[in-house]
Backbone as a chain_set.jsonl record, in Angstrom:
{"seq": "MNHRPIPLPTNRHITARRDQKWPLAFALLGLFSLTLALTLALIGWPRLQSVSLHYDLIRLRTDVEKLQHQARDLETTMERLRAPAALALEAGRLGLAPPGPSAITADNGGPQ", "coords": {"N": [[3.995, 58.531, -40.648], [2.953, 55.6, -42.213], [-0.165, 54.964, -43.329], [-2.173, 52.306, -43.861], [-5.068, 51.013, -45.224], [-7.138, 48.554, -43.657], [-7.906, 45.581, -45.138], [-11.185, 44.506, -45.63], [-13.256, 41.54, -45.302], [-14.527, 40.143, -48.246], [-16.749, 38.595, -48.487], [-19.401, 38.887, -46.627], [-21.087, 37.136, -45.379], [-19.882, 35.075, -44.098], [-19.434, 33.534, -41.052], [-17.884, 33.189, -37.831], [-17.4, 30.057, -36.29], [-17.484, 27.698, -33.581], [-15.166, 25.058, -33.366], [-16.289, 21.81, -33.45], [-14.993, 19.465, -32.913], [-12.812, 19.654, -31.141], [-13.546, 19.698, -28.273], [-14.359, 16.993, -27.955], [-11.984, 15.688, -28.591], [-10.318, 16.603, -26.481], [-11.712, 15.486, -24.323], [-11.481, 12.739, -24.847], [-8.693, 12.514, -24.675], [-8.32, 13.152, -21.973], [-9.755, 11.037, -20.783], [-8.229, 8.852, -21.667], [-5.792, 9.454, -20.388], [-6.594, 9.266, -17.697], [-7.361, 6.576, -17.589], [-4.902, 5.337, -18.097], [-3.399, 6.247, -15.887], [-4.845, 5.047, -13.765], [-4.485, 2.347, -14.38], [-1.685, 2.082, -14.162], [-1.519, 2.683, -11.436], [-2.931, 0.555, -10.29], [-1.309, -1.56, -10.997], [1.184, -0.784, -10.026], [0.865, -0.189, -7.262], [0.615, -2.583, -5.563], [3.169, -3.6, -5.96], [4.756, -1.549, -4.923], [3.96, -1.676, -2.253], [4.973, -4.211, -1.635], [7.75, -3.811, -1.895], [8.086, -1.926, 0.122], [7.409, -3.442, 2.39], [9.482, -5.294, 2.274], [11.738, -3.67, 2.815], [11.045, -2.925, 5.43], [11.203, -5.424, 6.705], [13.959, -5.934, 6.441], [14.968, -3.867, 8.025], [13.906, -4.59, 10.519], [15.144, -7.074, 10.904], [17.772, -6.247, 11.166], [17.527, -4.769, 13.54], [16.884, -6.877, 15.305], [19.221, -8.407, 15.197], [21.035, -6.552, 16.313], [19.981, -6.342, 18.916], [20.265, -8.993, 19.785], [23.046, -9.16, 19.805], [23.613, -7.265, 21.807], [22.414, -8.577, 23.967], [24.062, -10.85, 24.161], [26.46, -9.587, 24.825], [25.756, -8.485, 27.327], [25.237, -10.835, 28.804], [27.794, -11.951, 28.786], [29.192, -10.003, 30.249], [27.831, -10.204, 32.68], [28.465, -12.854, 33.463], [31.217, -12.572, 33.733], [31.331, -10.767, 35.872], [30.208, -12.326, 37.845], [32.109, -14.231, 38.384], [34.204, -16.043, 40.658], [36.765, -14.95, 41.21], [36.484, -12.262, 40.433], [34.481, -11.484, 42.172], [35.831, -11.778, 44.648], [37.827, -9.838, 44.332], [36.282, -7.487, 44.163], [35.074, -7.569, 46.703], [37.314, -7.26, 48.327], [38.033, -4.665, 47.553], [35.94, -3.24, 48.658], [36.443, -3.561, 51.265], [35.773, -5.837, 52.545], [36.489, -8.971, 53.984], [37.379, -12.416, 54.189], [36.314, -14.298, 57.092], [38.491, -14.67, 59.883], [40.33, -17.36, 61.64], [39.723, -17.034, 64.345], [37.203, -15.993, 64.406], [35.536, -17.963, 63.781], [33.214, -20.06, 65.209], [32.195, -22.928, 66.999], [29.221, -24.458, 66.394], [26.81, -26.211, 67.974], [24.359, -26.797, 67.256], [22.253, -26.697, 68.981], [20.29, -24.96, 71.53], [21.797, -22.407, 73.526]], "CA": [[3.641, 57.155, -40.683], [2.233, 55.124, -43.37], [-1.456, 54.371, -42.95], [-2.782, 51.464, -44.868], [-6.397, 50.544, -44.813], [-7.242, 47.122, -43.412], [-8.899, 45.048, -46.09], [-12.303, 43.796, -45.044], [-13.6, 40.382, -46.122], [-15.452, 40.489, -49.325], [-17.965, 37.847, -48.262], [-19.836, 39.228, -45.273], [-21.997, 36.103, -44.867], [-19.091, 34.073, -43.384], [-19.426, 33.807, -39.598], [-16.98, 32.313, -37.086], [-18.089, 29.032, -35.507], [-16.574, 26.875, -32.792], [-14.868, 23.731, -33.924], [-17.003, 20.83, -32.634], [-14.158, 18.284, -32.688], [-11.844, 19.851, -30.05], [-14.007, 19.195, -26.957], [-14.344, 15.552, -27.958], [-10.574, 15.299, -28.551], [-9.826, 16.81, -25.105], [-12.372, 14.516, -23.45], [-10.835, 11.438, -25.085], [-7.337, 12.587, -24.131], [-8.472, 13.061, -20.535], [-10.174, 9.685, -20.447], [-7.069, 8.017, -21.882], [-4.842, 9.743, -19.317], [-7.144, 8.728, -16.452], [-7.259, 5.11, -17.668], [-3.478, 4.991, -17.98], [-3.008, 6.471, -14.493], [-5.456, 4.009, -12.927], [-3.817, 1.074, -14.691], [-0.368, 2.107, -13.52], [-1.711, 2.641, -9.991], [-3.316, -0.8, -9.905], [-0.15, -2.443, -11.189], [2.33, -0.321, -9.23], [0.603, -0.104, -5.822], [1.046, -3.788, -4.854], [4.639, -3.696, -6.035], [5.261, -0.568, -3.97], [3.733, -2.255, -0.912], [5.912, -5.326, -1.48], [9.083, -3.247, -1.667], [8.057, -1.301, 1.426], [7.46, -4.528, 3.38], [10.83, -5.856, 2.221], [12.633, -2.791, 3.565], [10.689, -3.032, 6.843], [11.785, -6.673, 7.199], [15.404, -5.77, 6.567], [15.227, -3.028, 9.209], [13.601, -5.364, 11.712], [16.209, -8.091, 11.076], [18.932, -5.534, 11.682], [17.256, -4.475, 14.942], [16.96, -8.129, 16.057], [20.637, -8.764, 15.312], [21.644, -5.653, 17.297], [19.512, -6.715, 20.248], [20.915, -10.261, 20.14], [24.429, -8.84, 20.122], [23.606, -6.614, 23.103], [22.099, -9.6, 24.967], [25.288, -11.656, 24.345], [27.433, -8.758, 25.57], [25.328, -8.395, 28.71], [25.462, -12.135, 29.434], [29.239, -12.077, 29.004], [29.562, -9.13, 31.359], [27.284, -10.758, 33.914], [29.275, -14.006, 33.836], [32.525, -12.079, 34.183], [31.173, -10.181, 37.193], [29.856, -13.375, 38.793], [33.242, -15.136, 38.593], [34.708, -15.935, 42.04], [37.923, -14.046, 41.307], [35.983, -10.89, 40.343], [33.771, -11.21, 43.428], [36.841, -11.601, 45.695], [38.469, -8.543, 44.095], [35.306, -6.449, 44.526], [34.924, -7.607, 48.165], [38.523, -6.644, 48.89], [37.962, -3.226, 47.296], [34.937, -2.689, 49.545], [36.878, -3.729, 52.649], [35.262, -7.088, 53.085], [37.497, -10.021, 53.959], [36.839, -13.649, 54.765], [36.575, -14.323, 58.547], [39.698, -15.368, 60.357], [40.034, -18.561, 62.425], [39.173, -16.69, 65.66], [35.81, -15.625, 64.246], [34.746, -19.177, 63.552], [32.824, -20.725, 66.426], [31.53, -24.207, 66.797], [27.795, -24.411, 66.707], [26.379, -27.602, 68.198], [23.02, -26.938, 66.707], [21.24, -26.62, 70.029], [20.236, -23.69, 72.209], [22.879, -22.22, 74.481]], "C": [[2.797, 56.811, -41.877], [0.95, 54.443, -42.924], [-2.006, 53.596, -44.105], [-4.144, 51.048, -44.388], [-6.393, 49.039, -44.656], [-8.295, 46.576, -44.386], [-9.964, 44.254, -45.366], [-12.645, 42.589, -45.913], [-14.645, 40.771, -47.151], [-16.773, 39.754, -49.167], [-18.409, 38.069, -46.824], [-20.772, 38.175, -44.675], [-21.223, 35.018, -44.119], [-19.074, 34.475, -41.911], [-18.481, 32.803, -38.934], [-17.823, 31.343, -36.272], [-17.037, 28.242, -34.715], [-16.38, 25.548, -33.495], [-15.466, 22.686, -32.991], [-16.136, 19.628, -32.284], [-13.196, 18.433, -31.497], [-12.336, 19.401, -28.691], [-13.995, 17.681, -26.869], [-12.891, 15.046, -27.879], [-9.996, 15.481, -27.147], [-10.431, 15.819, -24.139], [-11.744, 13.139, -23.613], [-9.41, 11.407, -24.529], [-7.371, 12.493, -22.608], [-8.836, 11.688, -20.071], [-9.009, 8.696, -20.609], [-6.049, 8.197, -20.768], [-5.307, 9.14, -17.996], [-7.051, 7.209, -16.461], [-5.831, 4.658, -17.492], [-3.024, 5.155, -16.544], [-3.579, 5.413, -13.567], [-4.794, 2.652, -13.157], [-2.456, 1.006, -14.016], [-0.491, 2.042, -11.996], [-2.052, 1.234, -9.538], [-2.166, -1.788, -10.04], [0.968, -2.063, -10.196], [2.095, -0.337, -7.747], [1.005, -1.395, -5.095], [2.57, -3.958, -4.871], [5.286, -2.738, -5.038], [5.089, -1.081, -2.545], [4.728, -3.385, -0.641], [7.319, -4.824, -1.177], [9.154, -2.611, -0.275], [8.139, -2.354, 2.537], [8.858, -5.142, 3.427], [11.797, -4.982, 3.005], [12.319, -2.807, 5.055], [11.276, -4.319, 7.458], [13.288, -6.584, 7.38], [15.735, -4.948, 7.798], [14.969, -3.808, 10.493], [14.644, -6.439, 11.965], [17.475, -7.434, 11.649], [18.736, -5.204, 13.168], [17.379, -5.738, 15.802], [18.422, -8.53, 16.237], [21.351, -7.87, 16.314], [21.252, -6.043, 18.704], [20.116, -8.064, 20.704], [22.367, -10.039, 20.521], [24.529, -8.178, 21.502], [23.322, -7.632, 24.221], [23.325, -10.488, 25.242], [26.323, -10.872, 25.141], [27.049, -8.678, 27.049], [25.514, -9.718, 29.45], [26.936, -12.354, 29.726], [29.688, -11.234, 30.184], [29.047, -9.685, 32.673], [28.074, -11.98, 34.372], [30.658, -13.592, 34.35], [32.421, -11.506, 35.594], [30.796, -11.214, 38.254], [31.016, -14.337, 39.105], [33.781, -14.956, 40.016], [35.895, -14.972, 42.186], [37.454, -12.59, 41.272], [35.229, -10.529, 41.626], [34.756, -10.996, 44.591], [37.527, -10.238, 45.546], [37.553, -7.39, 44.5], [35.097, -6.411, 46.045], [36.136, -6.97, 48.833], [38.523, -5.149, 48.69], [36.983, -2.559, 48.251], [35.313, -2.884, 51.033], [36.333, -4.983, 53.308], [36.347, -8.155, 52.953], [36.88, -11.282, 54.542], [37.162, -13.679, 56.275], [37.812, -15.126, 58.869], [39.312, -16.573, 61.213], [39.416, -18.224, 63.791], [37.695, -16.343, 65.551], [34.927, -16.825, 64.058], [34.47, -19.811, 64.89], [32.133, -22.035, 66.087], [30.091, -24.065, 67.238], [27.323, -25.858, 66.819], [24.978, -27.821, 67.675], [21.937, -26.829, 67.765], [21.237, -25.223, 70.679], [21.315, -23.575, 73.276], [22.438, -21.526, 75.702]], "O": [[2.057, 57.619, -42.439], [0.995, 53.442, -42.21], [-2.272, 54.134, -45.179], [-4.316, 50.758, -43.204], [-5.735, 48.326, -45.414], [-9.425, 47.061, -44.437], [-9.635, 43.394, -44.548], [-12.369, 42.591, -47.112], [-15.511, 41.615, -46.922], [-17.805, 40.22, -49.651], [-17.837, 37.486, -45.903], [-21.208, 38.339, -43.535], [-21.843, 34.118, -43.553], [-18.742, 35.61, -41.568], [-18.307, 31.69, -39.431], [-18.814, 31.724, -35.649], [-15.878, 28.134, -35.116], [-17.288, 25.0, -34.12], [-15.145, 22.701, -31.802], [-16.521, 18.838, -31.423], [-12.804, 17.428, -30.904], [-11.57, 18.747, -27.984], [-13.657, 17.129, -25.822], [-12.612, 14.078, -27.171], [-9.264, 14.616, -26.667], [-9.751, 15.351, -23.226], [-11.5, 12.448, -22.624], [-8.974, 10.396, -23.979], [-6.53, 11.817, -22.016], [-8.298, 11.204, -19.075], [-8.83, 7.805, -19.778], [-5.501, 7.22, -20.258], [-4.506, 8.567, -17.258], [-6.698, 6.609, -15.446], [-5.58, 3.677, -16.793], [-2.325, 4.286, -16.023], [-2.881, 4.929, -12.677], [-4.575, 1.899, -12.208], [-2.112, 0.009, -13.382], [0.339, 1.418, -11.335], [-1.535, 0.762, -8.526], [-2.071, -2.746, -9.273], [1.607, -2.935, -9.607], [3.06, -0.49, -6.999], [1.691, -1.307, -4.077], [3.165, -4.412, -3.893], [6.265, -3.094, -4.381], [5.99, -0.93, -1.72], [5.261, -3.495, 0.463], [7.997, -5.359, -0.3], [10.16, -2.743, 0.422], [8.862, -2.168, 3.515], [9.357, -5.47, 4.504], [12.598, -5.499, 3.784], [13.236, -2.714, 5.871], [11.778, -4.305, 8.581], [13.832, -7.097, 8.358], [16.663, -5.276, 8.537], [15.734, -3.697, 11.45], [14.999, -6.695, 13.116], [18.152, -8.004, 12.505], [19.666, -5.343, 13.962], [17.918, -5.681, 16.907], [18.815, -8.95, 17.325], [22.181, -8.35, 17.086], [22.098, -6.074, 19.597], [20.436, -8.236, 21.88], [22.866, -10.662, 21.458], [25.43, -8.498, 22.277], [23.919, -7.556, 25.295], [23.603, -10.838, 26.39], [26.983, -11.42, 26.024], [27.909, -8.79, 27.922], [25.913, -9.716, 30.615], [27.296, -12.879, 30.78], [30.468, -11.688, 31.02], [29.752, -9.642, 33.681], [28.328, -12.125, 35.568], [31.191, -14.19, 35.284], [33.306, -11.724, 36.421], [31.041, -10.995, 39.441], [30.9, -15.168, 40.006], [33.812, -13.836, 40.525], [36.001, -14.262, 43.186], [37.982, -11.763, 42.015], [35.327, -9.401, 42.11], [34.533, -10.122, 45.43], [37.776, -9.562, 46.544], [38.005, -6.424, 45.113], [34.956, -5.33, 46.615], [35.993, -6.222, 49.8], [38.972, -4.417, 49.572], [37.189, -1.403, 48.619], [34.6, -2.434, 51.93], [36.439, -5.144, 54.523], [37.035, -8.231, 51.936], [35.933, -11.196, 55.324], [38.187, -13.136, 56.688], [38.13, -16.119, 58.215], [38.133, -16.796, 61.487], [38.668, -19.031, 64.341], [36.993, -16.401, 66.561], [33.705, -16.727, 64.163], [35.404, -20.079, 65.644], [31.564, -22.2, 65.008], [29.805, -23.599, 68.341], [27.429, -26.63, 65.867], [24.484, -28.948, 67.667], [20.759, -26.871, 67.412], [22.108, -24.404, 70.385], [21.698, -24.583, 73.869], [23.243, -21.295, 76.605]]}, "num_chains": 1, "name": "protein.A"}
């Protein structure tokens, strides 16, 4: 192997010092980033809330429409089941029949 000597500095009075500008630059960059984030949050948060409320309203309107449709369906079914023809059919299925002429008695309204 080839061994070369490492040249030493000729001026031994030079010492390494920290650069004093970098901490200030990082602090300003951090402050700028924080200011930008806060500004965007203050501008964006109300808009985000508005959009969220809008979607909640749309969902609630959809739920109301579904419930109104169900109520109309139930009312229609109830009216269909209350119809005299449907009641007569259900009574016949259960074995109920209107009374015959022999079952009708005259009631004079007084005690017997």
